[in-house]
Amino acid sequence: AAATGLACFIFRFLRRPQIESRLSALAEKTGRTKTYYAREAILEYLDDLEDFYLAEQRYADIQADKSETVSLEDMMRDYGLED
């Protein structure tokens, strides 16, 4: 049911005139489908969202002393990236 709800939301969102016209223009210029670009945009957004939530969790872990930070100098040394 959740997947169906998400699909309906995405479909309604993509059917907005401004978005539909931009997708149509892009698809026409490149020979790809509107579905291709919609899928790519969603995947890019999900990647960014996952990164954001991971960073937010890591920050909370640091604040709660559940995780430690590493200085840039130490990281550079550990990976042999010193000048």
PDB file of N, CA and C in Angstrom:
ATOM      1  N   ALA A   1       0.826  -1.193   0.000  1.00  0.00           N
ATOM      2  CA  ALA A   1       0.000   0.000   0.000  1.00  0.00           C
ATOM      3  C   ALA A   1       0.865   1.250   0.000  1.00  0.00           C
ATOM      4  N   ALA A   2       1.979   1.237   0.742  1.00  0.00           N
ATOM      5  CA  ALA A   2       2.852   2.416   0.798  1.00  0.00           C
ATOM      6  C   ALA A   2       3.476   2.690  -0.565  1.00  0.00           C
ATOM      7  N   ALA A   3       3.890   1.628  -1.258  1.00  0.00           N
ATOM      8  CA  ALA A   3       4.484   1.810  -2.577  1.00  0.00           C
ATOM      9  C   ALA A   3       3.459   2.398  -3.544  1.00  0.00           C
ATOM     10  N   THR A   4       2.236   1.944  -3.457  1.00  0.00           N
ATOM     11  CA  THR A   4       1.180   2.470  -4.317  1.00  0.00           C
ATOM     12  C   THR A   4       0.944   3.944  -4.020  1.00  0.00           C
ATOM     13  N   GLY A   5       0.913   4.310  -2.745  1.00  0.00           N
ATOM     14  CA  GLY A   5       0.744   5.705  -2.367  1.00  0.00           C
ATOM     15  C   GLY A   5       1.869   6.571  -2.890  1.00  0.00           C
ATOM     16  N   LEU A   6       3.096   6.079  -2.803  1.00  0.00           N
ATOM     17  CA  LEU A   6       4.244   6.826  -3.308  1.00  0.00           C
ATOM     18  C   LEU A   6       4.148   6.968  -4.819  1.00  0.00           C
ATOM     19  N   ALA A   7       3.770   5.901  -5.497  1.00  0.00           N
ATOM     20  CA  ALA A   7       3.636   5.955  -6.954  1.00  0.00           C
ATOM     21  C   ALA A   7       2.582   6.980  -7.359  1.00  0.00           C
ATOM     22  N   CYS A   8       1.481   7.030  -6.653  1.00  0.00           N
ATOM     23  CA  CYS A   8       0.426   8.014  -6.944  1.00  0.00           C
ATOM     24  C   CYS A   8       0.929   9.431  -6.719  1.00  0.00           C
ATOM     25  N   PHE A   9       1.660   9.639  -5.634  1.00  0.00           N
ATOM     26  CA  PHE A   9       2.221  10.957  -5.349  1.00  0.00           C
ATOM     27  C   PHE A   9       3.165  11.393  -6.460  1.00  0.00           C
ATOM     28  N   ILE A  10       4.059  10.494  -6.845  1.00  0.00           N
ATOM     29  CA  ILE A  10       5.029  10.816  -7.891  1.00  0.00           C
ATOM     30  C   ILE A  10       4.308  11.113  -9.200  1.00  0.00           C
ATOM     31  N   PHE A  11       3.326  10.300  -9.536  1.00  0.00           N
ATOM     32  CA  PHE A  11       2.578  10.513 -10.772  1.00  0.00           C
ATOM     33  C   PHE A  11       1.892  11.878 -10.757  1.00  0.00           C
ATOM     34  N   ARG A  12       1.232  12.218  -9.649  1.00  0.00           N
ATOM     35  CA  ARG A  12       0.558  13.520  -9.552  1.00  0.00           C
ATOM     36  C   ARG A  12       1.570  14.661  -9.633  1.00  0.00           C
ATOM     37  N   PHE A  13       2.711  14.494  -8.985  1.00  0.00           N
ATOM     38  CA  PHE A  13       3.752  15.521  -9.009  1.00  0.00           C
ATOM     39  C   PHE A  13       4.256  15.742 -10.432  1.00  0.00           C
ATOM     40  N   LEU A  14       4.539  14.657 -11.131  1.00  0.00           N
ATOM     41  CA  LEU A  14       5.087  14.754 -12.482  1.00  0.00           C
ATOM     42  C   LEU A  14       4.076  15.288 -13.483  1.00  0.00           C
ATOM     43  N   ARG A  15       2.800  15.203 -13.154  1.00  0.00           N
ATOM     44  CA  ARG A  15       1.759  15.685 -14.061  1.00  0.00           C
ATOM     45  C   ARG A  15       1.521  17.188 -13.929  1.00  0.00           C
ATOM     46  N   ARG A  16       2.208  17.852 -13.023  1.00  0.00           N
ATOM     47  CA  ARG A  16       2.087  19.304 -12.924  1.00  0.00           C
ATOM     48  C   ARG A  16       2.572  19.907 -14.234  1.00  0.00           C
ATOM     49  N   PRO A  17       1.854  20.899 -14.757  1.00  0.00           N
ATOM     50  CA  PRO A  17       2.183  21.436 -16.085  1.00  0.00           C
ATOM     51  C   PRO A  17       3.632  21.892 -16.252  1.00  0.00           C
ATOM     52  N   GLN A  18       4.178  22.605 -15.271  1.00  0.00           N
ATOM     53  CA  GLN A  18       5.546  23.097 -15.412  1.00  0.00           C
ATOM     54  C   GLN A  18       6.538  21.938 -15.472  1.00  0.00           C
ATOM     55  N   ILE A  19       6.363  20.958 -14.620  1.00  0.00           N
ATOM     56  CA  ILE A  19       7.283  19.818 -14.592  1.00  0.00           C
ATOM     57  C   ILE A  19       7.104  18.969 -15.840  1.00  0.00           C
ATOM     58  N   GLU A  20       5.861  18.736 -16.206  1.00  0.00           N
ATOM     59  CA  GLU A  20       5.581  17.944 -17.410  1.00  0.00           C
ATOM     60  C   GLU A  20       6.219  18.595 -18.636  1.00  0.00           C
ATOM     61  N   SER A  21       6.095  19.916 -18.764  1.00  0.00           N
ATOM     62  CA  SER A  21       6.657  20.586 -19.946  1.00  0.00           C
ATOM     63  C   SER A  21       8.183  20.541 -19.934  1.00  0.00           C
ATOM     64  N   ARG A  22       8.778  20.675 -18.761  1.00  0.00           N
ATOM     65  CA  ARG A  22      10.243  20.596 -18.682  1.00  0.00           C
ATOM     66  C   ARG A  22      10.734  19.189 -19.016  1.00  0.00           C
ATOM     67  N   LEU A  23      10.045  18.186 -18.493  1.00  0.00           N
ATOM     68  CA  LEU A  23      10.420  16.805 -18.814  1.00  0.00           C
ATOM     69  C   LEU A  23      10.240  16.525 -20.301  1.00  0.00           C
ATOM     70  N   SER A  24       9.144  17.004 -20.863  1.00  0.00           N
ATOM     71  CA  SER A  24       8.882  16.790 -22.289  1.00  0.00           C
ATOM     72  C   SER A  24       9.959  17.433 -23.148  1.00  0.00           C
ATOM     73  N   ALA A  25      10.322  18.669 -22.812  1.00  0.00           N
ATOM     74  CA  ALA A  25      11.353  19.369 -23.578  1.00  0.00           C
ATOM     75  C   ALA A  25      12.686  18.648 -23.491  1.00  0.00           C
ATOM     76  N   LEU A  26      13.054  18.228 -22.294  1.00  0.00           N
ATOM     77  CA  LEU A  26      14.316  17.518 -22.104  1.00  0.00           C
ATOM     78  C   LEU A  26      14.310  16.198 -22.870  1.00  0.00           C
ATOM     79  N   ALA A  27      13.218  15.471 -22.777  1.00  0.00           N
ATOM     80  CA  ALA A  27      13.110  14.190 -23.470  1.00  0.00           C
ATOM     81  C   ALA A  27      13.201  14.385 -24.983  1.00  0.00           C
ATOM     82  N   GLU A  28      12.539  15.407 -25.485  1.00  0.00           N
ATOM     83  CA  GLU A  28      12.558  15.670 -26.924  1.00  0.00           C
ATOM     84  C   GLU A  28      13.953  16.042 -27.402  1.00  0.00           C
ATOM     85  N   LYS A  29      14.656  16.862 -26.620  1.00  0.00           N
ATOM     86  CA  LYS A  29      15.998  17.303 -27.013  1.00  0.00           C
ATOM     87  C   LYS A  29      17.006  16.168 -27.006  1.00  0.00           C
ATOM     88  N   THR A  30      16.815  15.210 -26.111  1.00  0.00           N
ATOM     89  CA  THR A  30      17.832  14.172 -25.924  1.00  0.00           C
ATOM     90  C   THR A  30      17.463  12.807 -26.496  1.00  0.00           C
ATOM     91  N   GLY A  31      16.189  12.617 -26.817  1.00  0.00           N
ATOM     92  CA  GLY A  31      15.762  11.320 -27.339  1.00  0.00           C
ATOM     93  C   GLY A  31      15.529  10.284 -26.259  1.00  0.00           C
ATOM     94  N   ARG A  32      15.568  10.687 -25.031  1.00  0.00           N
ATOM     95  CA  ARG A  32      15.255   9.771 -23.928  1.00  0.00           C
ATOM     96  C   ARG A  32      13.807   9.997 -23.512  1.00  0.00           C
ATOM     97  N   THR A  33      13.297   9.109 -22.678  1.00  0.00           N
ATOM     98  CA  THR A  33      11.905   9.235 -22.252  1.00  0.00           C
ATOM     99  C   THR A  33      11.781  10.125 -21.019  1.00  0.00           C
ATOM    100  N   LYS A  34      10.582  10.652 -20.830  1.00  0.00           N
ATOM    101  CA  LYS A  34      10.304  11.414 -19.612  1.00  0.00           C
ATOM    102  C   LYS A  34      10.473  10.508 -18.397  1.00  0.00           C
ATOM    103  N   THR A  35      10.094   9.249 -18.526  1.00  0.00           N
ATOM    104  CA  THR A  35      10.239   8.292 -17.426  1.00  0.00           C
ATOM    105  C   THR A  35      11.699   8.131 -17.035  1.00  0.00           C
ATOM    106  N   TYR A  36      12.579   8.097 -18.020  1.00  0.00           N
ATOM    107  CA  TYR A  36      14.005   7.977 -17.731  1.00  0.00           C
ATOM    108  C   TYR A  36      14.462   9.130 -16.835  1.00  0.00           C
ATOM    109  N   TYR A  37      14.101  10.363 -17.230  1.00  0.00           N
ATOM    110  CA  TYR A  37      14.545  11.516 -16.455  1.00  0.00           C
ATOM    111  C   TYR A  37      13.866  11.606 -15.100  1.00  0.00           C
ATOM    112  N   ALA A  38      12.626  11.200 -15.017  1.00  0.00           N
ATOM    113  CA  ALA A  38      11.941  11.184 -13.727  1.00  0.00           C
ATOM    114  C   ALA A  38      12.621  10.189 -12.792  1.00  0.00           C
ATOM    115  N   ARG A  39      12.950   9.016 -13.310  1.00  0.00           N
ATOM    116  CA  ARG A  39      13.632   7.998 -12.507  1.00  0.00           C
ATOM    117  C   ARG A  39      14.998   8.495 -12.049  1.00  0.00           C
ATOM    118  N   GLU A  40      15.749   9.108 -12.955  1.00  0.00           N
ATOM    119  CA  GLU A  40      17.069   9.635 -12.604  1.00  0.00           C
ATOM    120  C   GLU A  40      16.969  10.705 -11.516  1.00  0.00           C
ATOM    121  N   ALA A  41      15.988  11.587 -11.629  1.00  0.00           N
ATOM    122  CA  ALA A  41      15.812  12.645 -10.631  1.00  0.00           C
ATOM    123  C   ALA A  41      15.468  12.060  -9.269  1.00  0.00           C
ATOM    124  N   ILE A  42      14.602  11.064  -9.258  1.00  0.00           N
ATOM    125  CA  ILE A  42      14.213  10.430  -7.996  1.00  0.00           C
ATOM    126  C   ILE A  42      15.409   9.725  -7.364  1.00  0.00           C
ATOM    127  N   LEU A  43      16.174   9.008  -8.169  1.00  0.00           N
ATOM    128  CA  LEU A  43      17.350   8.311  -7.639  1.00  0.00           C
ATOM    129  C   LEU A  43      18.374   9.294  -7.082  1.00  0.00           C
ATOM    130  N   GLU A  44      18.588  10.393  -7.781  1.00  0.00           N
ATOM    131  CA  GLU A  44      19.529  11.411  -7.299  1.00  0.00           C
ATOM    132  C   GLU A  44      19.050  12.002  -5.973  1.00  0.00           C
ATOM    133  N   TYR A  45      17.759  12.284  -5.904  1.00  0.00           N
ATOM    134  CA  TYR A  45      17.187  12.822  -4.672  1.00  0.00           C
ATOM    135  C   TYR A  45      17.332  11.821  -3.525  1.00  0.00           C
ATOM    136  N   LEU A  46      17.064  10.555  -3.794  1.00  0.00           N
ATOM    137  CA  LEU A  46      17.200   9.537  -2.746  1.00  0.00           C
ATOM    138  C   LEU A  46      18.642   9.419  -2.274  1.00  0.00           C
ATOM    139  N   ASP A  47      19.597   9.487  -3.204  1.00  0.00           N
ATOM    140  CA  ASP A  47      21.010   9.460  -2.813  1.00  0.00           C
ATOM    141  C   ASP A  47      21.330  10.614  -1.869  1.00  0.00           C
ATOM    142  N   ASP A  48      20.869  11.806  -2.230  1.00  0.00           N
ATOM    143  CA  ASP A  48      21.121  12.974  -1.388  1.00  0.00           C
ATOM    144  C   ASP A  48      20.445  12.848  -0.030  1.00  0.00           C
ATOM    145  N   LEU A  49      19.222  12.341  -0.034  1.00  0.00           N
ATOM    146  CA  LEU A  49      18.477  12.177   1.216  1.00  0.00           C
ATOM    147  C   LEU A  49      19.150  11.158   2.126  1.00  0.00           C
ATOM    148  N   GLU A  50      19.608  10.052   1.543  1.00  0.00           N
ATOM    149  CA  GLU A  50      20.324   9.049   2.341  1.00  0.00           C
ATOM    150  C   GLU A  50      21.599   9.634   2.934  1.00  0.00           C
ATOM    151  N   ASP A  51      22.342  10.398   2.135  1.00  0.00           N
ATOM    152  CA  ASP A  51      23.564  11.041   2.635  1.00  0.00           C
ATOM    153  C   ASP A  51      23.244  11.991   3.784  1.00  0.00           C
ATOM    154  N   PHE A  52      22.180  12.762   3.623  1.00  0.00           N
ATOM    155  CA  PHE A  52      21.789  13.710   4.661  1.00  0.00           C
ATOM    156  C   PHE A  52      21.465  12.992   5.968  1.00  0.00           C
ATOM    157  N   TYR A  53      20.640  11.945   5.899  1.00  0.00           N
ATOM    158  CA  TYR A  53      20.260  11.239   7.122  1.00  0.00           C
ATOM    159  C   TYR A  53      21.433  10.502   7.749  1.00  0.00           C
ATOM    160  N   LEU A  54      22.349   9.993   6.935  1.00  0.00           N
ATOM    161  CA  LEU A  54      23.547   9.351   7.469  1.00  0.00           C
ATOM    162  C   LEU A  54      24.403  10.385   8.204  1.00  0.00           C
ATOM    163  N   ALA A  55      24.588  11.545   7.598  1.00  0.00           N
ATOM    164  CA  ALA A  55      25.376  12.600   8.244  1.00  0.00           C
ATOM    165  C   ALA A  55      24.710  13.066   9.534  1.00  0.00           C
ATOM    166  N   GLU A  56      23.404  13.204   9.499  1.00  0.00           N
ATOM    167  CA  GLU A  56      22.662  13.616  10.691  1.00  0.00           C
ATOM    168  C   GLU A  56      22.830  12.596  11.818  1.00  0.00           C
ATOM    169  N   GLN A  57      22.786  11.314  11.481  1.00  0.00           N
ATOM    170  CA  GLN A  57      22.961  10.268  12.492  1.00  0.00           C
ATOM    171  C   GLN A  57      24.381  10.262  13.036  1.00  0.00           C
ATOM    172  N   ARG A  58      25.364  10.424  12.149  1.00  0.00           N
ATOM    173  CA  ARG A  58      26.753  10.451  12.606  1.00  0.00           C
ATOM    174  C   ARG A  58      26.985  11.642  13.542  1.00  0.00           C
ATOM    175  N   TYR A  59      26.393  12.783  13.208  1.00  0.00           N
ATOM    176  CA  TYR A  59      26.537  13.963  14.056  1.00  0.00           C
ATOM    177  C   TYR A  59      25.918  13.711  15.428  1.00  0.00           C
ATOM    178  N   ALA A  60      24.750  13.086  15.449  1.00  0.00           N
ATOM    179  CA  ALA A  60      24.099  12.759  16.723  1.00  0.00           C
ATOM    180  C   ALA A  60      24.957  11.788  17.520  1.00  0.00           C
ATOM    181  N   ASP A  61      25.577  10.832  16.849  1.00  0.00           N
ATOM    182  CA  ASP A  61      26.462   9.875  17.529  1.00  0.00           C
ATOM    183  C   ASP A  61      27.662  10.588  18.147  1.00  0.00           C
ATOM    184  N   ILE A  62      28.218  11.544  17.431  1.00  0.00           N
ATOM    185  CA  ILE A  62      29.361  12.305  17.963  1.00  0.00           C
ATOM    186  C   ILE A  62      28.925  13.121  19.168  1.00  0.00           C
ATOM    187  N   GLN A  63      27.771  13.778  19.064  1.00  0.00           N
ATOM    188  CA  GLN A  63      27.262  14.582  20.169  1.00  0.00           C
ATOM    189  C   GLN A  63      26.991  13.731  21.411  1.00  0.00           C
ATOM    190  N   ALA A  64      26.595  12.477  21.212  1.00  0.00           N
ATOM    191  CA  ALA A  64      26.279  11.578  22.317  1.00  0.00           C
ATOM    192  C   ALA A  64      27.494  10.753  22.752  1.00  0.00           C
ATOM    193  N   ASP A  65      28.682  11.102  22.241  1.00  0.00           N
ATOM    194  CA  ASP A  65      29.920  10.370  22.544  1.00  0.00           C
ATOM    195  C   ASP A  65      29.834   8.891  22.190  1.00  0.00           C
ATOM    196  N   LYS A  66      29.078   8.569  21.151  1.00  0.00           N
ATOM    197  CA  LYS A  66      29.002   7.187  20.662  1.00  0.00           C
ATOM    198  C   LYS A  66      29.984   6.961  19.516  1.00  0.00           C
ATOM    199  N   SER A  67      30.577   8.028  19.039  1.00  0.00           N
ATOM    200  CA  SER A  67      31.496   7.951  17.911  1.00  0.00           C
ATOM    201  C   SER A  67      32.568   9.018  18.095  1.00  0.00           C
ATOM    202  N   GLU A  68      33.730   8.770  17.520  1.00  0.00           N
ATOM    203  CA  GLU A  68      34.827   9.725  17.626  1.00  0.00           C
ATOM    204  C   GLU A  68      35.105  10.338  16.261  1.00  0.00           C
ATOM    205  N   THR A  69      35.679  11.518  16.298  1.00  0.00           N
ATOM    206  CA  THR A  69      36.090  12.164  15.051  1.00  0.00           C
ATOM    207  C   THR A  69      37.558  11.875  14.797  1.00  0.00           C
ATOM    208  N   VAL A  70      37.985  12.106  13.566  1.00  0.00           N
ATOM    209  CA  VAL A  70      39.381  11.942  13.170  1.00  0.00           C
ATOM    210  C   VAL A  70      39.799  13.250  12.524  1.00  0.00           C
ATOM    211  N   SER A  71      40.915  13.776  12.935  1.00  0.00           N
ATOM    212  CA  SER A  71      41.382  15.030  12.344  1.00  0.00           C
ATOM    213  C   SER A  71      41.804  14.787  10.899  1.00  0.00           C
ATOM    214  N   LEU A  72      41.776  15.853  10.119  1.00  0.00           N
ATOM    215  CA  LEU A  72      42.210  15.754   8.729  1.00  0.00           C
ATOM    216  C   LEU A  72      43.673  15.326   8.660  1.00  0.00           C
ATOM    217  N   GLU A  73      44.503  15.859   9.540  1.00  0.00           N
ATOM    218  CA  GLU A  73      45.924  15.482   9.558  1.00  0.00           C
ATOM    219  C   GLU A  73      46.094  13.985   9.792  1.00  0.00           C
ATOM    220  N   ASP A  74      45.351  13.439  10.767  1.00  0.00           N
ATOM    221  CA  ASP A  74      45.445  12.007  11.052  1.00  0.00           C
ATOM    222  C   ASP A  74      44.960  11.168   9.873  1.00  0.00           C
ATOM    223  N   MET A  75      43.879  11.579   9.261  1.00  0.00           N
ATOM    224  CA  MET A  75      43.350  10.835   8.128  1.00  0.00           C
ATOM    225  C   MET A  75      44.338  10.851   6.963  1.00  0.00           C
ATOM    226  N   MET A  76      44.889  12.025   6.682  1.00  0.00           N
ATOM    227  CA  MET A  76      45.867  12.142   5.602  1.00  0.00           C
ATOM    228  C   MET A  76      47.074  11.230   5.858  1.00  0.00           C
ATOM    229  N   ARG A  77      47.542  11.226   7.095  1.00  0.00           N
ATOM    230  CA  ARG A  77      48.678  10.368   7.478  1.00  0.00           C
ATOM    231  C   ARG A  77      48.302   8.903   7.332  1.00  0.00           C
ATOM    232  N   ASP A  78      47.131   8.524   7.880  1.00  0.00           N
ATOM    233  CA  ASP A  78      46.717   7.125   7.846  1.00  0.00           C
ATOM    234  C   ASP A  78      46.575   6.569   6.432  1.00  0.00           C
ATOM    235  N   TYR A  79      46.191   7.425   5.494  1.00  0.00           N
ATOM    236  CA  TYR A  79      45.998   6.979   4.114  1.00  0.00           C
ATOM    237  C   TYR A  79      47.160   7.339   3.200  1.00  0.00           C
ATOM    238  N   GLY A  80      48.260   7.798   3.806  1.00  0.00           N
ATOM    239  CA  GLY A  80      49.460   8.088   3.027  1.00  0.00           C
ATOM    240  C   GLY A  80      49.293   9.254   2.068  1.00  0.00           C
ATOM    241  N   LEU A  81      48.511  10.238   2.457  1.00  0.00           N
ATOM    242  CA  LEU A  81      48.237  11.371   1.579  1.00  0.00           C
ATOM    243  C   LEU A  81      48.948  12.656   2.010  1.00  0.00           C
ATOM    244  N   GLU A  82      49.929  12.500   2.873  1.00  0.00           N
ATOM    245  CA  GLU A  82      50.693  13.674   3.315  1.00  0.00           C
ATOM    246  C   GLU A  82      51.570  14.160   2.191  1.00  0.00           C
ATOM    247  N   ASP A  83      51.859  15.472   2.247  1.00  0.00           N
ATOM    248  CA  ASP A  83      52.760  16.039   1.222  1.00  0.00           C
ATOM    249  C   ASP A  83      54.168  15.608   1.464  1.00  0.00           C
TER     250      ASP A  83
END
